[in-house]
mmCIF file of C-alpha atoms in Angstrom:
data_model
loop_
_atom_site.group_PDB
_atom_site.id
_atom_site.type_symbol
_atom_site.label_atom_id
_atom_site.label_comp_id
_atom_site.label_asym_id
_atom_site.label_seq_id
_atom_site.Cartn_x
_atom_site.Cartn_y
_atom_site.Cartn_z
ATOM 1 C CA UNK A 224 -36.495 -15.320 -7.616
ATOM 2 C CA UNK A 225 -33.953 -12.560 -8.737
ATOM 3 C CA UNK A 226 -31.412 -14.233 -10.708
ATOM 4 C CA UNK A 227 -30.978 -17.271 -12.640
ATOM 5 C CA UNK A 228 -28.842 -19.123 -14.586
ATOM 6 C CA UNK A 229 -30.179 -21.627 -17.193
ATOM 7 C CA UNK A 230 -27.745 -24.280 -18.796
ATOM 8 C CA UNK A 231 -24.567 -22.203 -18.376
ATOM 9 C CA UNK A 232 -21.429 -23.364 -20.144
ATOM 10 C CA UNK A 233 -18.061 -21.745 -20.356
ATOM 11 C CA UNK A 234 -15.015 -22.761 -22.161
ATOM 12 C CA UNK A 235 -11.451 -21.503 -22.687
ATOM 13 C CA UNK A 236 -9.333 -22.847 -25.479
ATOM 14 C CA UNK A 237 -11.457 -25.633 -25.992
ATOM 15 C CA UNK A 238 -11.113 -26.741 -22.478
ATOM 16 C CA UNK A 239 -14.864 -26.814 -20.599
ATOM 17 C CA UNK A 240 -14.743 -24.899 -17.229
ATOM 18 C CA UNK A 241 -18.598 -24.845 -16.624
ATOM 19 C CA UNK A 242 -20.956 -27.693 -17.842
ATOM 20 C CA UNK A 243 -24.805 -26.937 -17.836
ATOM 21 C CA UNK A 244 -24.982 -24.949 -14.703
ATOM 22 C CA UNK A 245 -28.179 -23.971 -13.662
ATOM 23 C CA UNK A 246 -28.918 -22.242 -10.366
ATOM 24 C CA UNK A 247 -31.228 -19.356 -8.422
ATOM 25 C CA UNK A 248 -30.478 -16.625 -6.328
ATOM 26 C CA UNK A 249 -32.988 -14.844 -4.448
ATOM 27 C CA UNK A 250 -33.296 -11.648 -2.625
ATOM 28 C CA UNK A 251 -32.754 -10.974 0.981
ATOM 29 C CA UNK A 252 -30.717 -14.325 0.979
ATOM 30 C CA UNK A 253 -27.174 -15.433 1.299
ATOM 31 C CA UNK A 254 -26.031 -18.142 -1.099
ATOM 32 C CA UNK A 255 -23.086 -19.966 -0.449
ATOM 33 C CA UNK A 256 -20.927 -21.325 -3.517
ATOM 34 C CA UNK A 257 -18.642 -24.242 -2.860
ATOM 35 C CA UNK A 258 -16.136 -26.438 -4.442
ATOM 36 C CA UNK A 259 -12.497 -26.895 -4.319
ATOM 37 C CA UNK A 260 -10.038 -24.890 -6.694
ATOM 38 C CA UNK A 261 -10.529 -25.411 -10.490
ATOM 39 C CA UNK A 262 -14.556 -26.018 -9.463
ATOM 40 C CA UNK A 263 -15.559 -23.338 -11.515
ATOM 41 C CA UNK A 264 -16.937 -20.767 -9.058
ATOM 42 C CA UNK A 265 -15.081 -17.733 -9.945
ATOM 43 C CA UNK A 266 -15.650 -18.308 -13.510
ATOM 44 C CA UNK A 267 -19.388 -18.710 -12.868
ATOM 45 C CA UNK A 268 -19.448 -15.351 -11.039
ATOM 46 C CA UNK A 269 -17.420 -13.430 -13.573
ATOM 47 C CA UNK A 270 -20.361 -14.320 -15.939
ATOM 48 C CA UNK A 271 -22.928 -13.048 -13.628
ATOM 49 C CA UNK A 272 -21.011 -9.817 -13.224
ATOM 50 C CA UNK A 273 -20.403 -9.375 -17.093
ATOM 51 C CA UNK A 274 -16.634 -10.058 -16.889
ATOM 52 C CA UNK A 275 -16.859 -13.286 -18.873
ATOM 53 C CA UNK A 276 -19.610 -14.156 -21.726
ATOM 54 C CA UNK A 277 -20.868 -17.644 -21.258
ATOM 55 C CA UNK A 278 -20.409 -20.143 -24.179
ATOM 56 C CA UNK A 279 -23.754 -21.499 -23.964
ATOM 57 C CA UNK A 280 -27.126 -20.967 -21.712
ATOM 58 C CA UNK A 281 -28.452 -17.963 -20.472
ATOM 59 C CA UNK A 282 -28.920 -15.442 -17.894
ATOM 60 C CA UNK A 283 -32.018 -13.912 -16.188
ATOM 61 C CA UNK A 284 -32.638 -10.909 -14.057
ATOM 62 C CA UNK A 285 -36.417 -10.512 -12.324
ATOM 63 C CA UNK A 286 -37.727 -12.827 -15.112
ATOM 64 C CA UNK A 287 -35.823 -11.004 -17.942
ATOM 65 C CA UNK A 288 -33.235 -12.616 -20.312
ATOM 66 C CA UNK A 289 -30.283 -10.834 -19.881
ATOM 67 C CA UNK A 290 -26.788 -10.441 -21.841
ATOM 68 C CA UNK A 291 -23.711 -8.623 -20.655
ATOM 69 C CA UNK A 292 -21.362 -7.022 -23.356
ATOM 70 C CA UNK A 293 -18.917 -5.358 -20.432
ATOM 71 C CA UNK A 294 -19.128 -5.156 -16.399
ATOM 72 C CA UNK A 295 -20.876 -1.820 -16.517
ATOM 73 C CA UNK A 296 -23.638 -3.016 -18.029
ATOM 74 C CA UNK A 297 -23.988 -5.434 -15.232
ATOM 75 C CA UNK A 298 -23.330 -2.859 -12.433
ATOM 76 C CA UNK A 299 -25.978 -0.563 -13.842
ATOM 77 C CA UNK A 300 -28.404 -3.512 -13.697
ATOM 78 C CA UNK A 301 -27.562 -3.990 -9.722
ATOM 79 C CA UNK A 302 -25.070 -6.501 -9.865
ATOM 80 C CA UNK A 303 -21.551 -6.120 -8.181
ATOM 81 C CA UNK A 304 -18.219 -8.347 -7.838
ATOM 82 C CA UNK A 305 -15.891 -7.786 -5.118
ATOM 83 C CA UNK A 306 -12.917 -9.853 -6.069
ATOM 84 C CA UNK A 307 -10.641 -11.557 -3.306
ATOM 85 C CA UNK A 308 -7.847 -9.429 -4.624
ATOM 86 C CA UNK A 309 -9.314 -5.756 -3.697
ATOM 87 C CA UNK A 310 -9.189 -3.056 -6.073
ATOM 88 C CA UNK A 311 -9.378 -0.209 -3.767
ATOM 89 C CA UNK A 312 -7.045 2.754 -3.923
ATOM 90 C CA UNK A 313 -4.672 2.901 -0.575
ATOM 91 C CA UNK A 314 -3.489 6.718 -0.836
ATOM 92 C CA UNK A 315 -7.295 7.589 -1.125
ATOM 93 C CA UNK A 316 -9.701 8.313 1.819
ATOM 94 C CA UNK A 317 -12.839 5.873 2.393
ATOM 95 C CA UNK A 318 -15.228 8.300 0.937
ATOM 96 C CA UNK A 319 -12.965 9.051 -2.391
ATOM 97 C CA UNK A 320 -12.491 5.125 -2.727
ATOM 98 C CA UNK A 321 -16.599 4.543 -2.514
ATOM 99 C CA UNK A 322 -17.556 6.996 -4.961
ATOM 100 C CA UNK A 323 -14.428 6.577 -7.109
ATOM 101 C CA UNK A 324 -15.627 6.765 -10.813
ATOM 102 C CA UNK A 325 -19.008 8.064 -9.792
ATOM 103 C CA UNK A 326 -18.400 11.255 -7.901
ATOM 104 C CA UNK A 327 -21.598 12.959 -7.414
ATOM 105 C CA UNK A 328 -21.422 16.728 -9.092
ATOM 106 C CA UNK A 329 -22.980 20.031 -8.303
ATOM 107 C CA UNK A 330 -22.573 22.783 -11.118
ATOM 108 C CA UNK A 331 -20.337 20.423 -12.885
ATOM 109 C CA UNK A 332 -17.761 19.875 -10.161
ATOM 110 C CA UNK A 333 -17.133 17.048 -7.705
ATOM 111 C CA UNK A 334 -19.162 17.815 -4.634
ATOM 112 C CA UNK A 335 -16.586 16.414 -1.979
ATOM 113 C CA UNK A 336 -19.111 17.291 0.847
ATOM 114 C CA UNK A 337 -21.800 15.067 -0.486
ATOM 115 C CA UNK A 338 -19.635 12.139 -1.099
ATOM 116 C CA UNK A 339 -18.555 12.213 2.540
ATOM 117 C CA UNK A 340 -22.045 12.616 3.800
ATOM 118 C CA UNK A 341 -23.452 9.681 1.963
ATOM 119 C CA UNK A 342 -20.210 7.551 2.871
ATOM 120 C CA UNK A 343 -20.709 8.636 6.990
ATOM 121 C CA UNK A 344 -24.785 7.579 6.335
ATOM 122 C CA UNK A 345 -23.549 4.101 5.135
ATOM 123 C CA UNK A 346 -20.640 3.819 7.962
ATOM 124 C CA UNK A 347 -23.205 4.542 10.654
ATOM 125 C CA UNK A 348 -25.550 2.403 9.086
ATOM 126 C CA UNK A 349 -23.597 -0.401 9.383
ATOM 127 C CA UNK A 350 -21.971 0.807 12.614
ATOM 128 C CA UNK A 351 -18.198 0.383 11.042
ATOM 129 C CA UNK A 352 -15.380 1.474 13.180
ATOM 130 C CA UNK A 353 -13.666 3.816 10.544
ATOM 131 C CA UNK A 354 -14.456 7.309 9.189
ATOM 132 C CA UNK A 355 -15.334 8.851 5.861
ATOM 133 C CA UNK A 356 -12.030 10.931 5.950
ATOM 134 C CA UNK A 357 -9.488 7.800 6.761
ATOM 135 C CA UNK A 358 -6.857 6.708 4.286
ATOM 136 C CA UNK A 359 -7.673 3.534 3.287
ATOM 137 C CA UNK A 360 -3.993 2.300 3.497
ATOM 138 C CA UNK A 361 -4.225 2.679 7.321
ATOM 139 C CA UNK A 362 -7.333 0.375 7.533
ATOM 140 C CA UNK A 363 -7.316 -3.502 8.436
ATOM 141 C CA UNK A 364 -7.598 -6.022 6.019
ATOM 142 C CA UNK A 365 -11.345 -6.652 7.232
ATOM 143 C CA UNK A 366 -11.972 -2.722 7.309
ATOM 144 C CA UNK A 367 -10.725 -2.479 3.383
ATOM 145 C CA UNK A 368 -13.205 -5.405 2.672
ATOM 146 C CA UNK A 369 -15.956 -3.309 4.349
ATOM 147 C CA UNK A 370 -14.970 -0.017 2.079
ATOM 148 C CA UNK A 371 -15.240 -2.635 -1.015
ATOM 149 C CA UNK A 372 -18.985 -3.627 -0.087
ATOM 150 C CA UNK A 373 -19.666 0.394 0.592
ATOM 151 C CA UNK A 374 -18.488 1.043 -2.733
ATOM 152 C CA UNK A 375 -20.426 -2.009 -4.184
ATOM 153 C CA UNK A 376 -23.589 -0.653 -2.276
ATOM 154 C CA UNK A 377 -23.832 2.707 -4.088
ATOM 155 C CA UNK A 378 -23.493 1.002 -7.495
ATOM 156 C CA UNK A 379 -25.161 -2.508 -6.802
ATOM 157 C CA UNK A 380 -28.771 -2.725 -5.396
ATOM 158 C CA UNK A 381 -29.884 -6.209 -6.186
ATOM 159 C CA UNK A 382 -26.973 -8.664 -6.159
ATOM 160 C CA UNK A 383 -23.467 -8.436 -4.350
ATOM 161 C CA UNK A 384 -21.370 -11.083 -5.131
ATOM 162 C CA UNK A 385 -18.212 -11.712 -2.848
ATOM 163 C CA UNK A 386 -15.171 -14.127 -3.520
ATOM 164 C CA UNK A 387 -13.753 -15.566 -0.730
ATOM 165 C CA UNK A 388 -14.031 -12.397 1.318
ATOM 166 C CA UNK A 389 -12.666 -14.117 4.599
ATOM 167 C CA UNK A 390 -9.649 -16.074 3.049
ATOM 168 C CA UNK A 391 -6.869 -13.807 5.022
ATOM 169 C CA UNK A 392 -9.083 -12.831 8.079
ATOM 170 C CA UNK A 393 -8.930 -13.988 11.619
ATOM 171 C CA UNK A 394 -12.197 -15.039 13.203
ATOM 172 C CA UNK A 395 -12.730 -11.965 14.651
ATOM 173 C CA UNK A 396 -12.381 -10.150 11.549
ATOM 174 C CA UNK A 397 -14.489 -12.426 9.783
ATOM 175 C CA UNK A 398 -17.180 -12.207 12.241
ATOM 176 C CA UNK A 399 -17.342 -8.308 11.519
ATOM 177 C CA UNK A 400 -17.958 -9.034 7.943
ATOM 178 C CA UNK A 401 -20.339 -11.682 8.578
ATOM 179 C CA UNK A 402 -22.332 -8.971 10.630
ATOM 180 C CA UNK A 403 -22.096 -6.398 7.680
ATOM 181 C CA UNK A 404 -23.162 -9.127 5.100
ATOM 182 C CA UNK A 405 -26.468 -10.103 7.369
ATOM 183 C CA UNK A 406 -27.263 -6.507 7.384
ATOM 184 C CA UNK A 407 -27.168 -6.109 3.478
ATOM 185 C CA UNK A 408 -29.373 -9.304 3.476
ATOM 186 C CA UNK A 409 -31.765 -7.352 5.397
ATOM 187 C CA UNK A 410 -32.001 -4.687 2.532
ATOM 188 C CA UNK A 411 -33.388 -7.392 0.516
ATOM 189 C CA UNK A 412 -30.100 -7.608 -1.664
ATOM 190 C CA UNK A 413 -28.990 -11.120 -3.005
ATOM 191 C CA UNK A 414 -25.738 -12.017 -1.614
ATOM 192 C CA UNK A 415 -23.517 -14.561 -3.294
ATOM 193 C CA UNK A 416 -20.179 -15.619 -1.807
ATOM 194 C CA UNK A 417 -17.459 -18.154 -2.471
ATOM 195 C CA UNK A 418 -15.625 -19.665 0.417
ATOM 196 C CA UNK A 419 -13.367 -22.641 1.133
ATOM 197 C CA UNK A 420 -14.051 -22.536 4.862
ATOM 198 C CA UNK A 421 -17.086 -24.777 5.627
ATOM 199 C CA UNK A 422 -17.559 -23.537 9.111
ATOM 200 C CA UNK A 423 -18.543 -19.936 7.806
ATOM 201 C CA UNK A 424 -21.951 -22.202 6.350
ATOM 202 C CA UNK A 425 -23.579 -22.278 9.831
ATOM 203 C CA UNK A 426 -25.641 -19.331 10.963
ATOM 204 C CA UNK A 427 -24.508 -17.309 7.950
ATOM 205 C CA UNK A 428 -25.670 -19.158 4.645
ATOM 206 C CA UNK A 429 -29.173 -19.480 3.830
ATOM 207 C CA UNK A 430 -28.584 -21.582 0.746
ATOM 208 C CA UNK A 431 -25.858 -23.722 -0.554
ATOM 209 C CA UNK A 432 -24.846 -24.715 -3.832
ATOM 210 C CA UNK A 433 -21.625 -27.227 -4.405
ATOM 211 C CA UNK A 434 -19.840 -27.172 -7.404
ATOM 212 C CA UNK A 435 -17.254 -29.984 -9.070
ATOM 213 C CA UNK A 436 -15.484 -30.167 -12.242
ATOM 214 C CA UNK A 437 -17.622 -27.401 -13.598
ATOM 215 C CA UNK A 438 -20.871 -29.204 -12.599
ATOM 216 C CA UNK A 439 -23.546 -28.022 -10.049
ATOM 217 C CA UNK A 440 -23.800 -31.290 -7.944
ATOM 218 C CA UNK A 441 -25.856 -29.975 -5.065
ATOM 219 C CA UNK A 442 -27.932 -27.094 -4.527
ATOM 220 C CA UNK A 443 -30.205 -26.809 -1.423
ATOM 221 C CA UNK A 444 -31.236 -24.865 1.927
ATOM 222 C CA UNK A 445 -28.135 -25.013 4.119
ATOM 223 C CA UNK A 446 -29.888 -26.608 7.080
ATOM 224 C CA UNK A 447 -30.748 -29.739 4.678
ATOM 225 C CA UNK A 448 -27.444 -30.593 4.257
ATOM 226 C CA UNK A 449 -24.323 -31.699 6.803
ATOM 227 C CA UNK A 450 -20.491 -30.228 6.369
ATOM 228 C CA UNK A 451 -19.704 -33.863 5.953
ATOM 229 C CA UNK A 452 -21.808 -34.195 3.298
ATOM 230 C CA UNK A 453 -20.597 -30.930 1.414
ATOM 231 C CA UNK A 454 -17.338 -32.074 1.868
ATOM 232 C CA UNK A 455 -18.092 -35.479 -0.006
ATOM 233 C CA UNK A 456 -19.779 -33.822 -2.595
ATOM 234 C CA UNK A 457 -16.882 -31.479 -3.466
ATOM 235 C CA UNK A 458 -14.130 -34.286 -3.668
ATOM 236 C CA UNK A 459 -16.601 -36.751 -5.365
ATOM 237 C CA UNK A 460 -16.544 -39.277 -2.491
ATOM 238 C CA UNK A 461 -15.810 -39.790 1.157
ATOM 239 C CA UNK A 462 -12.594 -38.601 2.420
ATOM 240 C CA UNK A 463 -11.403 -41.985 3.810
ATOM 241 C CA UNK A 464 -11.780 -42.800 0.271
ATOM 242 C CA UNK A 465 -10.294 -40.207 -1.359
ATOM 243 C CA UNK A 466 -7.337 -39.775 0.954
ATOM 244 C CA UNK A 467 -6.590 -43.200 2.659
ATOM 245 C CA UNK A 468 -4.321 -43.408 5.392
ATOM 246 C CA UNK A 469 -0.798 -43.829 4.029
ATOM 247 C CA UNK A 470 2.087 -45.891 5.680
ATOM 248 C CA UNK A 471 4.377 -43.262 7.355
ATOM 249 C CA UNK A 472 7.817 -43.730 6.594
ATOM 250 C CA UNK A 473 10.196 -40.656 7.644
ATOM 251 C CA UNK A 474 13.571 -40.013 6.050
ATOM 252 C CA UNK A 475 16.392 -38.384 7.772
ATOM 253 C CA UNK A 476 16.046 -34.915 9.319
ATOM 254 C CA UNK A 477 16.900 -32.528 6.627
ATOM 255 C CA UNK A 478 16.016 -29.275 8.344
ATOM 256 C CA UNK A 479 15.744 -28.544 12.045
ATOM 257 C CA UNK A 480 14.874 -25.393 13.870
ATOM 258 C CA UNK A 481 16.070 -25.112 17.730
ATOM 259 C CA UNK A 482 14.588 -22.182 19.984
ATOM 260 C CA UNK A 483 14.365 -20.052 16.983
ATOM 261 C CA UNK A 484 12.823 -16.272 18.035
ATOM 262 C CA UNK A 485 12.282 -13.202 16.367
ATOM 263 C CA UNK A 486 11.709 -10.075 18.351
ATOM 264 C CA UNK A 487 8.046 -9.559 18.289
ATOM 265 C CA UNK A 488 6.685 -12.151 16.215
ATOM 266 C CA UNK A 489 8.246 -15.663 17.129
ATOM 267 C CA UNK A 490 9.184 -17.315 20.252
ATOM 268 C CA UNK A 491 10.854 -20.523 20.905
ATOM 269 C CA UNK A 492 10.240 -22.182 17.709
ATOM 270 C CA UNK A 493 11.019 -25.924 17.448
ATOM 271 C CA UNK A 494 10.927 -28.347 14.419
ATOM 272 C CA UNK A 495 11.949 -31.144 12.173
ATOM 273 C CA UNK A 496 11.391 -31.327 8.693
ATOM 274 C CA UNK A 497 12.265 -34.856 7.040
ATOM 275 C CA UNK A 498 13.250 -35.726 3.482
ATOM 276 C CA UNK A 499 10.257 -36.500 1.502
ATOM 277 C CA UNK A 500 7.951 -34.864 4.063
ATOM 278 C CA UNK A 501 5.093 -32.090 3.516
ATOM 279 C CA UNK A 502 4.930 -29.770 6.455
ATOM 280 C CA UNK A 503 1.907 -27.448 6.978
ATOM 281 C CA UNK A 504 1.970 -24.646 8.893
ATOM 282 C CA UNK A 505 -1.324 -23.794 10.403
ATOM 283 C CA UNK A 506 -2.608 -20.761 12.415
ATOM 284 C CA UNK A 507 -4.875 -17.704 12.291
ATOM 285 C CA UNK A 508 -3.882 -14.250 10.750
ATOM 286 C CA UNK A 509 -1.338 -12.599 12.855
ATOM 287 C CA UNK A 510 -0.323 -15.879 14.254
ATOM 288 C CA UNK A 511 3.240 -15.201 12.374
ATOM 289 C CA UNK A 512 3.388 -18.093 9.888
ATOM 290 C CA UNK A 513 4.258 -15.827 7.460
ATOM 291 C CA UNK A 514 7.255 -14.489 9.494
ATOM 292 C CA UNK A 515 8.623 -18.144 9.933
ATOM 293 C CA UNK A 516 8.635 -18.696 6.438
ATOM 294 C CA UNK A 517 10.703 -15.465 5.825
ATOM 295 C CA UNK A 518 12.957 -16.566 8.508
ATOM 296 C CA UNK A 519 13.698 -19.646 6.825
ATOM 297 C CA UNK A 520 14.376 -17.744 3.489
ATOM 298 C CA UNK A 521 16.933 -15.269 4.935
ATOM 299 C CA UNK A 522 14.278 -12.407 4.935
ATOM 300 C CA UNK A 523 14.833 -11.611 9.040
ATOM 301 C CA UNK A 524 18.464 -11.846 9.749
ATOM 302 C CA UNK A 525 18.047 -10.520 13.402
ATOM 303 C CA UNK A 526 16.598 -13.964 14.257
ATOM 304 C CA UNK A 527 18.055 -15.829 17.153
ATOM 305 C CA UNK A 528 18.218 -19.820 17.801
ATOM 306 C CA UNK A 529 19.678 -22.599 15.630
ATOM 307 C CA UNK A 530 18.907 -23.667 12.212
ATOM 308 C CA UNK A 531 20.535 -27.071 10.879
ATOM 309 C CA UNK A 532 20.297 -27.996 7.541
ATOM 310 C CA UNK A 533 21.799 -31.226 6.151
ATOM 311 C CA UNK A 534 23.585 -32.156 9.068
ATOM 312 C CA UNK A 535 25.445 -28.656 9.647
ATOM 313 C CA UNK A 536 24.448 -25.578 11.243
ATOM 314 C CA UNK A 537 23.613 -22.641 9.163
ATOM 315 C CA UNK A 538 23.007 -19.021 9.452
ATOM 316 C CA UNK A 539 20.409 -17.446 7.025
ATOM 317 C CA UNK A 540 21.029 -13.732 6.944
ATOM 318 C CA UNK A 541 19.857 -12.874 3.199
ATOM 319 C CA UNK A 542 17.772 -14.609 0.711
ATOM 320 C CA UNK A 543 20.766 -15.385 -1.566
ATOM 321 C CA UNK A 544 22.134 -17.647 1.481
ATOM 322 C CA UNK A 545 18.883 -19.470 0.981
ATOM 323 C CA UNK A 546 18.918 -19.826 -2.748
ATOM 324 C CA UNK A 547 22.718 -21.156 -2.643
ATOM 325 C CA UNK A 548 21.174 -23.897 0.091
ATOM 326 C CA UNK A 549 18.535 -25.028 -2.512
ATOM 327 C CA UNK A 550 15.521 -23.191 -0.939
ATOM 328 C CA UNK A 551 12.457 -21.343 -2.953
ATOM 329 C CA UNK A 552 10.037 -18.979 -1.315
ATOM 330 C CA UNK A 553 6.309 -18.624 -2.736
ATOM 331 C CA UNK A 554 5.052 -15.207 -1.286
ATOM 332 C CA UNK A 555 1.308 -15.321 -0.326
ATOM 333 C CA UNK A 556 1.206 -11.754 -1.775
ATOM 334 C CA UNK A 557 2.076 -12.131 -5.498
ATOM 335 C CA UNK A 558 1.627 -8.851 -6.734
ATOM 336 C CA UNK A 559 3.976 -7.004 -4.557
ATOM 337 C CA UNK A 560 6.419 -9.296 -3.366
ATOM 338 C CA UNK A 561 5.968 -12.455 -5.474
ATOM 339 C CA UNK A 562 6.185 -11.434 -9.455
ATOM 340 C CA UNK A 563 7.174 -8.539 -11.428
ATOM 341 C CA UNK A 564 3.987 -7.744 -13.209
ATOM 342 C CA UNK A 565 5.497 -5.744 -15.881
ATOM 343 C CA UNK A 566 7.775 -8.131 -16.855
ATOM 344 C CA UNK A 567 6.967 -11.248 -19.138
ATOM 345 C CA UNK A 568 6.568 -14.559 -18.103
ATOM 346 C CA UNK A 569 9.816 -15.672 -19.385
ATOM 347 C CA UNK A 570 11.547 -12.817 -17.692
ATOM 348 C CA UNK A 571 9.679 -13.532 -14.359
ATOM 349 C CA UNK A 572 10.787 -17.254 -14.336
#
């Protein structure tokens, strides 16, 4: 057994987020941590990585009790966390990102050649399709995630934690990451990954643990539990009992799209949104869901087709028009287009 939590609890302001969580993580194993938003998954992983201190309980690494005072201690002990929001520097090369902060030195100077050589060796080992000298800003989302993993591998040699690594990936991008995760596992590392995508478990996870409301409600080999059983454990009952069928009463059509297109992105979109209705737009990464939402908020004035709102045709050519109609837009990229991080909460609101 490589890593163990014993009765871990964590509270914020008197609010318990984790309650008596005891789990074991073995080397050479991919351990999936499942649970709804707010179940405590990320909090537990941040405790393992030294970002949070537990309110109760203990951690053991290779049979020895440990207490992290800061994340650097966890990294030095071989534990690394890759958060959902990547922390790589786009203006730097792959090699510069991999060794950022731990640059190898020779005669007191940074040895760029040694950093590049080691990075190329890792790229070859994992059969990745980019070069050590590529600028990270030019890489795809899945390639950036792979760079994060390479950076973690030169720091952590025991436990690698990934927080929803495929949240915004297409199936093809996800499969590339799965392949790399399997290769890392073969090196004997313990991989812990948080996911909401239950279809990822089959063929990838060796072990599955389920958290609900801060409590570990299940932990077993992945082959001993079905996806439907995991879903029931996550929500605390059967899907039918938690989400019973509702009588469908549709109000009048509040907004209608007719033959809406956006050059290079959208083609002949037709839909109706009714009063009191929640409409979900589904699709893989690259299916242009975001572009459709942006059209409705006036961010793509070059669209064609008709948009009808509240019984009259409207032309949405900028965000101010959408705001005047009572529209609001919550961006998927909070940091770049959703908030002003240098301003206060009040100023943002």
